[in-house]
């Protein structure tokens, strides 16, 4: 009797698990005629799709690294590659010029990097403020756990190339320095919340287009 109850409960739990993990469609290519919601975009009519909707050719060419970070990040995410909508993954190409960096940033999901041309120093900082970092060479991969601050630095004498994949079609990037200094939060408030001095805050506001 008890055993039957347990068996019933167990199959009930399996049913719940399976039904919540099952989608009623095979795919949902984003239709940008409608706004995005928490679960992504509405689907294009499958009758209008071709194989080309499932192919993205944008990662084959180097991006423009003429900027303060000497970085070009080319995105294959739901907004650039609509077939990723709802499928929980995305990919980026990173070109990092000589002396360039991927500045410290975070996102909602985890990231796996594959180094094609290095070396780079890559690392993340845990919630306990421990820095895990290492020099990575061609073929190395490293995981950056979700939400944690992380970065990459080209330490070679030629441009570096890497590809990253993230387990969301919309990873939600937040880059620390532009976020802190590229807005109108008053300098004296930023001084208080960062312990930086006014000269440094003003310098970074200038750099990232912030005011006040
Ligand atoms: C999509 O397919 C439907 C049904 O075949 C058709 O009526 C409609 O015009 C198509 N829409 C576009 C944008 O091609
Ligand atoms: C790269 O970006 C810089 C700065 O925006 C621009 O001046 C330059 O023309 C771009 N180079 C190419 C090849 O597009």
PDB file of C-alpha atoms and ligand atoms in Angstrom:
ATOM      1  CA  UNK A   1       0.000   0.000   0.000  1.00  0.00           C
ATOM      2  CA  UNK A   2       2.666   2.480   1.063  1.00  0.00           C
ATOM      3  CA  UNK A   3       4.779   1.398  -1.860  1.00  0.00           C
ATOM      4  CA  UNK A   4       1.891   2.064  -4.260  1.00  0.00           C
ATOM      5  CA  UNK A   5       1.480   5.560  -2.833  1.00  0.00           C
ATOM      6  CA  UNK A   6       5.162   6.275  -3.261  1.00  0.00           C
ATOM      7  CA  UNK A   7       5.062   4.935  -6.817  1.00  0.00           C
ATOM      8  CA  UNK A   8       2.052   7.120  -7.605  1.00  0.00           C
ATOM      9  CA  UNK A   9       3.703  10.217  -6.156  1.00  0.00           C
ATOM     10  CA  UNK A  10       6.876   9.461  -8.074  1.00  0.00           C
ATOM     11  CA  UNK A  11       5.112   9.126 -11.439  1.00  0.00           C
ATOM     12  CA  UNK A  12       3.139  12.298 -10.691  1.00  0.00           C
ATOM     13  CA  UNK A  13       6.405  14.176 -10.071  1.00  0.00           C
ATOM     14  CA  UNK A  14       7.895  12.823 -13.299  1.00  0.00           C
ATOM     15  CA  UNK A  15       4.791  14.000 -15.159  1.00  0.00           C
ATOM     16  CA  UNK A  16       5.176  17.532 -13.737  1.00  0.00           C
ATOM     17  CA  UNK A  17       8.875  17.633 -14.619  1.00  0.00           C
ATOM     18  CA  UNK A  18       8.329  16.375 -18.151  1.00  0.00           C
ATOM     19  CA  UNK A  19       5.402  18.670 -18.894  1.00  0.00           C
ATOM     20  CA  UNK A  20       7.251  21.772 -17.690  1.00  0.00           C
ATOM     21  CA  UNK A  21      10.291  20.908 -19.828  1.00  0.00           C
ATOM     22  CA  UNK A  22       8.331  20.178 -22.998  1.00  0.00           C
ATOM     23  CA  UNK A  23       7.708  22.828 -25.634  1.00  0.00           C
ATOM     24  CA  UNK A  24       4.720  22.634 -27.975  1.00  0.00           C
ATOM     25  CA  UNK A  25       6.824  23.891 -30.908  1.00  0.00           C
ATOM     26  CA  UNK A  26      10.136  22.737 -32.355  1.00  0.00           C
ATOM     27  CA  UNK A  27      11.401  26.312 -32.736  1.00  0.00           C
ATOM     28  CA  UNK A  28      10.200  29.905 -32.578  1.00  0.00           C
ATOM     29  CA  UNK A  29      12.084  32.192 -34.954  1.00  0.00           C
ATOM     30  CA  UNK A  30      11.631  35.726 -33.579  1.00  0.00           C
ATOM     31  CA  UNK A  31       9.082  37.975 -35.237  1.00  0.00           C
ATOM     32  CA  UNK A  32      10.341  41.524 -34.615  1.00  0.00           C
ATOM     33  CA  UNK A  33       6.946  43.002 -35.558  1.00  0.00           C
ATOM     34  CA  UNK A  34       5.958  42.337 -31.936  1.00  0.00           C
ATOM     35  CA  UNK A  35       7.631  43.439 -28.673  1.00  0.00           C
ATOM     36  CA  UNK A  36       9.883  41.086 -26.712  1.00  0.00           C
ATOM     37  CA  UNK A  37       8.590  39.657 -23.417  1.00  0.00           C
ATOM     38  CA  UNK A  38      10.193  37.746 -20.532  1.00  0.00           C
ATOM     39  CA  UNK A  39      10.029  34.510 -22.548  1.00  0.00           C
ATOM     40  CA  UNK A  40      11.390  36.097 -25.757  1.00  0.00           C
ATOM     41  CA  UNK A  41       9.728  37.200 -28.998  1.00  0.00           C
ATOM     42  CA  UNK A  42       6.561  35.792 -30.600  1.00  0.00           C
ATOM     43  CA  UNK A  43       7.199  33.293 -33.422  1.00  0.00           C
ATOM     44  CA  UNK A  44       7.271  33.952 -37.139  1.00  0.00           C
ATOM     45  CA  UNK A  45       4.784  31.916 -39.130  1.00  0.00           C
ATOM     46  CA  UNK A  46       6.649  28.616 -39.801  1.00  0.00           C
ATOM     47  CA  UNK A  47       5.158  28.635 -43.321  1.00  0.00           C
ATOM     48  CA  UNK A  48       7.388  31.615 -44.106  1.00  0.00           C
ATOM     49  CA  UNK A  49      10.678  30.084 -42.923  1.00  0.00           C
ATOM     50  CA  UNK A  50      13.522  28.697 -45.003  1.00  0.00           C
ATOM     51  CA  UNK A  51      16.860  27.151 -44.047  1.00  0.00           C
ATOM     52  CA  UNK A  52      18.424  30.607 -44.249  1.00  0.00           C
ATOM     53  CA  UNK A  53      16.497  31.607 -41.142  1.00  0.00           C
ATOM     54  CA  UNK A  54      18.633  29.035 -39.283  1.00  0.00           C
ATOM     55  CA  UNK A  55      22.014  30.174 -40.624  1.00  0.00           C
ATOM     56  CA  UNK A  56      23.983  33.247 -39.465  1.00  0.00           C
ATOM     57  CA  UNK A  57      27.111  34.195 -41.399  1.00  0.00           C
ATOM     58  CA  UNK A  58      28.149  37.232 -39.362  1.00  0.00           C
ATOM     59  CA  UNK A  59      30.933  35.641 -37.309  1.00  0.00           C
ATOM     60  CA  UNK A  60      33.322  34.989 -40.189  1.00  0.00           C
ATOM     61  CA  UNK A  61      34.861  38.445 -40.423  1.00  0.00           C
ATOM     62  CA  UNK A  62      36.945  40.402 -37.884  1.00  0.00           C
ATOM     63  CA  UNK A  63      35.180  43.333 -36.238  1.00  0.00           C
ATOM     64  CA  UNK A  64      36.488  46.891 -35.939  1.00  0.00           C
ATOM     65  CA  UNK A  65      38.770  47.203 -32.899  1.00  0.00           C
ATOM     66  CA  UNK A  66      39.408  50.989 -33.192  1.00  0.00           C
ATOM     67  CA  UNK A  67      38.015  51.913 -29.790  1.00  0.00           C
ATOM     68  CA  UNK A  68      39.115  52.510 -26.220  1.00  0.00           C
ATOM     69  CA  UNK A  69      39.170  48.764 -25.376  1.00  0.00           C
ATOM     70  CA  UNK A  70      40.604  47.682 -28.757  1.00  0.00           C
ATOM     71  CA  UNK A  71      37.727  45.196 -28.823  1.00  0.00           C
ATOM     72  CA  UNK A  72      35.193  44.075 -31.383  1.00  0.00           C
ATOM     73  CA  UNK A  73      32.391  41.834 -30.128  1.00  0.00           C
ATOM     74  CA  UNK A  74      30.180  40.482 -32.899  1.00  0.00           C
ATOM     75  CA  UNK A  75      26.885  39.131 -31.567  1.00  0.00           C
ATOM     76  CA  UNK A  76      24.838  36.144 -32.673  1.00  0.00           C
ATOM     77  CA  UNK A  77      21.972  36.667 -30.217  1.00  0.00           C
ATOM     78  CA  UNK A  78      18.184  36.719 -30.640  1.00  0.00           C
ATOM     79  CA  UNK A  79      18.176  40.298 -32.009  1.00  0.00           C
ATOM     80  CA  UNK A  80      20.760  39.527 -34.727  1.00  0.00           C
ATOM     81  CA  UNK A  81      20.019  35.835 -35.309  1.00  0.00           C
ATOM     82  CA  UNK A  82      16.257  35.471 -34.707  1.00  0.00           C
ATOM     83  CA  UNK A  83      16.273  31.647 -34.878  1.00  0.00           C
ATOM     84  CA  UNK A  84      17.962  31.605 -31.439  1.00  0.00           C
ATOM     85  CA  UNK A  85      14.790  33.008 -29.860  1.00  0.00           C
ATOM     86  CA  UNK A  86      13.581  30.705 -27.089  1.00  0.00           C
ATOM     87  CA  UNK A  87      16.365  28.150 -27.531  1.00  0.00           C
ATOM     88  CA  UNK A  88      18.556  29.303 -24.622  1.00  0.00           C
ATOM     89  CA  UNK A  89      21.908  29.865 -26.311  1.00  0.00           C
ATOM     90  CA  UNK A  90      23.949  32.402 -28.245  1.00  0.00           C
ATOM     91  CA  UNK A  91      27.454  32.947 -29.612  1.00  0.00           C
ATOM     92  CA  UNK A  92      29.852  35.906 -29.967  1.00  0.00           C
ATOM     93  CA  UNK A  93      33.056  36.497 -31.878  1.00  0.00           C
ATOM     94  CA  UNK A  94      35.691  38.462 -29.949  1.00  0.00           C
ATOM     95  CA  UNK A  95      38.500  40.240 -31.784  1.00  0.00           C
ATOM     96  CA  UNK A  96      40.904  41.771 -29.271  1.00  0.00           C
ATOM     97  CA  UNK A  97      43.605  44.017 -30.732  1.00  0.00           C
ATOM     98  CA  UNK A  98      47.183  44.130 -29.437  1.00  0.00           C
ATOM     99  CA  UNK A  99      46.987  45.539 -25.904  1.00  0.00           C
ATOM    100  CA  UNK A 100      43.189  45.243 -26.014  1.00  0.00           C
ATOM    101  CA  UNK A 101      40.747  43.864 -23.478  1.00  0.00           C
ATOM    102  CA  UNK A 102      37.233  42.656 -22.901  1.00  0.00           C
ATOM    103  CA  UNK A 103      36.542  45.009 -19.979  1.00  0.00           C
ATOM    104  CA  UNK A 104      35.158  43.648 -16.743  1.00  0.00           C
ATOM    105  CA  UNK A 105      31.466  42.844 -17.142  1.00  0.00           C
ATOM    106  CA  UNK A 106      28.732  40.404 -16.174  1.00  0.00           C
ATOM    107  CA  UNK A 107      25.600  38.783 -17.591  1.00  0.00           C
ATOM    108  CA  UNK A 108      22.661  36.729 -16.384  1.00  0.00           C
ATOM    109  CA  UNK A 109      23.970  33.437 -17.758  1.00  0.00           C
ATOM    110  CA  UNK A 110      27.176  31.412 -17.950  1.00  0.00           C
ATOM    111  CA  UNK A 111      29.760  31.769 -20.712  1.00  0.00           C
ATOM    112  CA  UNK A 112      32.185  29.343 -22.289  1.00  0.00           C
ATOM    113  CA  UNK A 113      35.163  30.825 -24.173  1.00  0.00           C
ATOM    114  CA  UNK A 114      37.175  29.016 -26.857  1.00  0.00           C
ATOM    115  CA  UNK A 115      40.506  30.672 -27.694  1.00  0.00           C
ATOM    116  CA  UNK A 116      41.458  30.499 -31.399  1.00  0.00           C
ATOM    117  CA  UNK A 117      44.416  32.910 -31.332  1.00  0.00           C
ATOM    118  CA  UNK A 118      45.985  33.846 -28.010  1.00  0.00           C
ATOM    119  CA  UNK A 119      47.443  34.109 -25.564  1.00  0.00           C
ATOM    120  CA  UNK A 120      44.938  35.944 -23.426  1.00  0.00           C
ATOM    121  CA  UNK A 121      44.578  36.272 -19.673  1.00  0.00           C
ATOM    122  CA  UNK A 122      41.003  35.439 -18.739  1.00  0.00           C
ATOM    123  CA  UNK A 123      39.430  35.441 -15.327  1.00  0.00           C
ATOM    124  CA  UNK A 124      36.421  35.937 -13.106  1.00  0.00           C
ATOM    125  CA  UNK A 125      35.840  37.076  -9.532  1.00  0.00           C
ATOM    126  CA  UNK A 126      33.710  34.891  -7.309  1.00  0.00           C
ATOM    127  CA  UNK A 127      31.082  36.054  -4.844  1.00  0.00           C
ATOM    128  CA  UNK A 128      33.738  35.521  -2.163  1.00  0.00           C
ATOM    129  CA  UNK A 129      36.037  37.992  -4.010  1.00  0.00           C
ATOM    130  CA  UNK A 130      38.437  35.275  -5.106  1.00  0.00           C
ATOM    131  CA  UNK A 131      40.013  35.990  -8.519  1.00  0.00           C
ATOM    132  CA  UNK A 132      40.308  32.898 -10.736  1.00  0.00           C
ATOM    133  CA  UNK A 133      42.492  33.853 -13.714  1.00  0.00           C
ATOM    134  CA  UNK A 134      44.938  32.205 -16.072  1.00  0.00           C
ATOM    135  CA  UNK A 135      46.796  32.640 -19.331  1.00  0.00           C
ATOM    136  CA  UNK A 136      44.863  30.783 -22.045  1.00  0.00           C
ATOM    137  CA  UNK A 137      46.326  29.567 -25.325  1.00  0.00           C
ATOM    138  CA  UNK A 138      44.903  28.366 -28.643  1.00  0.00           C
ATOM    139  CA  UNK A 139      42.371  25.622 -28.065  1.00  0.00           C
ATOM    140  CA  UNK A 140      41.828  26.329 -24.375  1.00  0.00           C
ATOM    141  CA  UNK A 141      38.297  26.774 -23.113  1.00  0.00           C
ATOM    142  CA  UNK A 142      37.229  28.349 -19.825  1.00  0.00           C
ATOM    143  CA  UNK A 143      33.859  28.706 -18.130  1.00  0.00           C
ATOM    144  CA  UNK A 144      32.660  31.952 -16.537  1.00  0.00           C
ATOM    145  CA  UNK A 145      29.797  31.144 -14.158  1.00  0.00           C
ATOM    146  CA  UNK A 146      26.565  33.144 -14.445  1.00  0.00           C
ATOM    147  CA  UNK A 147      26.372  36.670 -12.964  1.00  0.00           C
ATOM    148  CA  UNK A 148      30.054  36.889 -11.934  1.00  0.00           C
ATOM    149  CA  UNK A 149      32.326  39.735 -13.040  1.00  0.00           C
ATOM    150  CA  UNK A 150      34.859  38.563 -15.645  1.00  0.00           C
ATOM    151  CA  UNK A 151      37.319  39.853 -18.269  1.00  0.00           C
ATOM    152  CA  UNK A 152      39.850  38.931 -20.962  1.00  0.00           C
ATOM    153  CA  UNK A 153      43.165  40.655 -21.776  1.00  0.00           C
ATOM    154  CA  UNK A 154      45.218  40.148 -24.937  1.00  0.00           C
ATOM    155  CA  UNK A 155      48.752  39.561 -23.647  1.00  0.00           C
ATOM    156  CA  UNK A 156      50.202  38.516 -27.005  1.00  0.00           C
ATOM    157  CA  UNK A 157      51.962  40.601 -29.662  1.00  0.00           C
ATOM    158  CA  UNK A 158      49.255  40.058 -32.304  1.00  0.00           C
ATOM    159  CA  UNK A 159      45.448  40.336 -32.406  1.00  0.00           C
ATOM    160  CA  UNK A 160      43.632  37.684 -30.375  1.00  0.00           C
ATOM    161  CA  UNK A 161      40.543  35.812 -31.527  1.00  0.00           C
ATOM    162  CA  UNK A 162      38.040  33.890 -29.428  1.00  0.00           C
ATOM    163  CA  UNK A 163      34.459  32.675 -29.652  1.00  0.00           C
ATOM    164  CA  UNK A 164      32.144  32.505 -26.680  1.00  0.00           C
ATOM    165  CA  UNK A 165      28.834  30.755 -26.200  1.00  0.00           C
ATOM    166  CA  UNK A 166      26.287  31.734 -23.570  1.00  0.00           C
ATOM    167  CA  UNK A 167      23.289  29.805 -22.327  1.00  0.00           C
ATOM    168  CA  UNK A 168      20.695  32.411 -23.249  1.00  0.00           C
ATOM    169  CA  UNK A 169      19.623  33.950 -26.555  1.00  0.00           C
ATOM    170  CA  UNK A 170      19.562  37.274 -24.669  1.00  0.00           C
ATOM    171  CA  UNK A 171      22.419  37.176 -22.130  1.00  0.00           C
ATOM    172  CA  UNK A 172      21.900  40.699 -20.721  1.00  0.00           C
ATOM    173  CA  UNK A 173      25.382  42.249 -20.735  1.00  0.00           C
ATOM    174  CA  UNK A 174      26.414  44.867 -18.166  1.00  0.00           C
ATOM    175  CA  UNK A 175      29.918  46.328 -18.548  1.00  0.00           C
ATOM    176  CA  UNK A 176      31.116  47.797 -15.256  1.00  0.00           C
ATOM    177  CA  UNK A 177      32.982  50.994 -16.239  1.00  0.00           C
ATOM    178  CA  UNK A 178      30.561  52.256 -18.922  1.00  0.00           C
ATOM    179  CA  UNK A 179      27.660  51.379 -16.585  1.00  0.00           C
ATOM    180  CA  UNK A 180      29.153  53.320 -13.672  1.00  0.00           C
ATOM    181  CA  UNK A 181      30.414  56.365 -15.582  1.00  0.00           C
ATOM    182  CA  UNK A 182      28.275  56.607 -18.747  1.00  0.00           C
ATOM    183  CA  UNK A 183      25.245  58.158 -17.019  1.00  0.00           C
ATOM    184  CA  UNK A 184      24.098  61.294 -15.135  1.00  0.00           C
ATOM    185  CA  UNK A 185      24.622  60.010 -11.591  1.00  0.00           C
ATOM    186  CA  UNK A 186      26.281  62.976  -9.794  1.00  0.00           C
ATOM    187  CA  UNK A 187      30.054  62.775  -9.324  1.00  0.00           C
ATOM    188  CA  UNK A 188      29.777  63.207  -5.551  1.00  0.00           C
ATOM    189  CA  UNK A 189      27.421  60.210  -5.348  1.00  0.00           C
ATOM    190  CA  UNK A 190      29.798  58.078  -7.439  1.00  0.00           C
ATOM    191  CA  UNK A 191      32.677  59.188  -5.186  1.00  0.00           C
ATOM    192  CA  UNK A 192      30.735  57.957  -2.158  1.00  0.00           C
ATOM    193  CA  UNK A 193      29.626  54.621  -3.624  1.00  0.00           C
ATOM    194  CA  UNK A 194      33.004  53.732  -5.167  1.00  0.00           C
ATOM    195  CA  UNK A 195      35.548  55.537  -2.899  1.00  0.00           C
ATOM    196  CA  UNK A 196      37.158  56.952  -6.063  1.00  0.00           C
ATOM    197  CA  UNK A 197      38.177  60.629  -6.020  1.00  0.00           C
ATOM    198  CA  UNK A 198      36.393  63.341  -8.032  1.00  0.00           C
ATOM    199  CA  UNK A 199      39.234  63.733 -10.558  1.00  0.00           C
ATOM    200  CA  UNK A 200      39.110  60.041 -11.451  1.00  0.00           C
ATOM    201  CA  UNK A 201      35.290  60.019 -11.631  1.00  0.00           C
ATOM    202  CA  UNK A 202      35.255  63.075 -13.933  1.00  0.00           C
ATOM    203  CA  UNK A 203      37.924  61.522 -16.151  1.00  0.00           C
ATOM    204  CA  UNK A 204      35.900  58.323 -16.551  1.00  0.00           C
ATOM    205  CA  UNK A 205      32.640  60.243 -17.108  1.00  0.00           C
ATOM    206  CA  UNK A 206      34.390  62.125 -19.915  1.00  0.00           C
ATOM    207  CA  UNK A 207      35.574  58.839 -21.405  1.00  0.00           C
ATOM    208  CA  UNK A 208      32.169  57.091 -21.294  1.00  0.00           C
ATOM    209  CA  UNK A 209      29.917  60.062 -22.047  1.00  0.00           C
ATOM    210  CA  UNK A 210      28.561  60.601 -18.541  1.00  0.00           C
ATOM    211  CA  UNK A 211      27.455  63.988 -17.152  1.00  0.00           C
ATOM    212  CA  UNK A 212      27.165  65.656 -13.702  1.00  0.00           C
TER     213      UNK A 212
HETATM  214  C1  LIG B   1       3.563  33.989 -44.560  1.00  0.00           C
HETATM  215  O1  LIG B   1       2.870  32.842 -44.974  1.00  0.00           O
HETATM  216  C2  LIG B   1       1.461  33.025 -45.014  1.00  0.00           C
HETATM  217  C3  LIG B   1       0.821  31.670 -45.286  1.00  0.00           C
HETATM  218  O2  LIG B   1       1.527  30.967 -46.282  1.00  0.00           O
HETATM  219  C4  LIG B   1       1.136  34.085 -46.060  1.00  0.00           C
HETATM  220  O3  LIG B   1      -0.256  34.292 -46.122  1.00  0.00           O
HETATM  221  C5  LIG B   1       1.838  35.381 -45.672  1.00  0.00           C
HETATM  222  O4  LIG B   1       1.650  36.369 -46.668  1.00  0.00           O
HETATM  223  C6  LIG B   1       3.324  35.173 -45.457  1.00  0.00           C
HETATM  224  N1  LIG B   1       3.897  36.370 -44.898  1.00  0.00           N
HETATM  225  C7  LIG B   1       5.050  36.855 -45.331  1.00  0.00           C
HETATM  226  C8  LIG B   1       5.560  38.076 -44.588  1.00  0.00           C
HETATM  227  O5  LIG B   1       5.673  36.368 -46.251  1.00  0.00           O
HETATM  228  C1  LIG B   2      36.635  51.538 -37.407  1.00  0.00           C
HETATM  229  O1  LIG B   2      36.052  52.387 -36.450  1.00  0.00           O
HETATM  230  C2  LIG B   2      36.630  53.685 -36.430  1.00  0.00           C
HETATM  231  C3  LIG B   2      36.046  54.423 -35.237  1.00  0.00           C
HETATM  232  O2  LIG B   2      34.650  54.366 -35.219  1.00  0.00           O
HETATM  233  C4  LIG B   2      36.363  54.369 -37.764  1.00  0.00           C
HETATM  234  O3  LIG B   2      36.931  55.654 -37.753  1.00  0.00           O
HETATM  235  C5  LIG B   2      36.961  53.522 -38.884  1.00  0.00           C
HETATM  236  O4  LIG B   2      36.626  54.073 -40.127  1.00  0.00           O
HETATM  237  C6  LIG B   2      36.449  52.084 -38.804  1.00  0.00           C
HETATM  238  N1  LIG B   2      37.187  51.265 -39.756  1.00  0.00           N
HETATM  239  C7  LIG B   2      36.586  50.504 -40.643  1.00  0.00           C
HETATM  240  C8  LIG B   2      37.481  49.694 -41.519  1.00  0.00           C
HETATM  241  O5  LIG B   2      35.377  50.421 -40.742  1.00  0.00           O
END
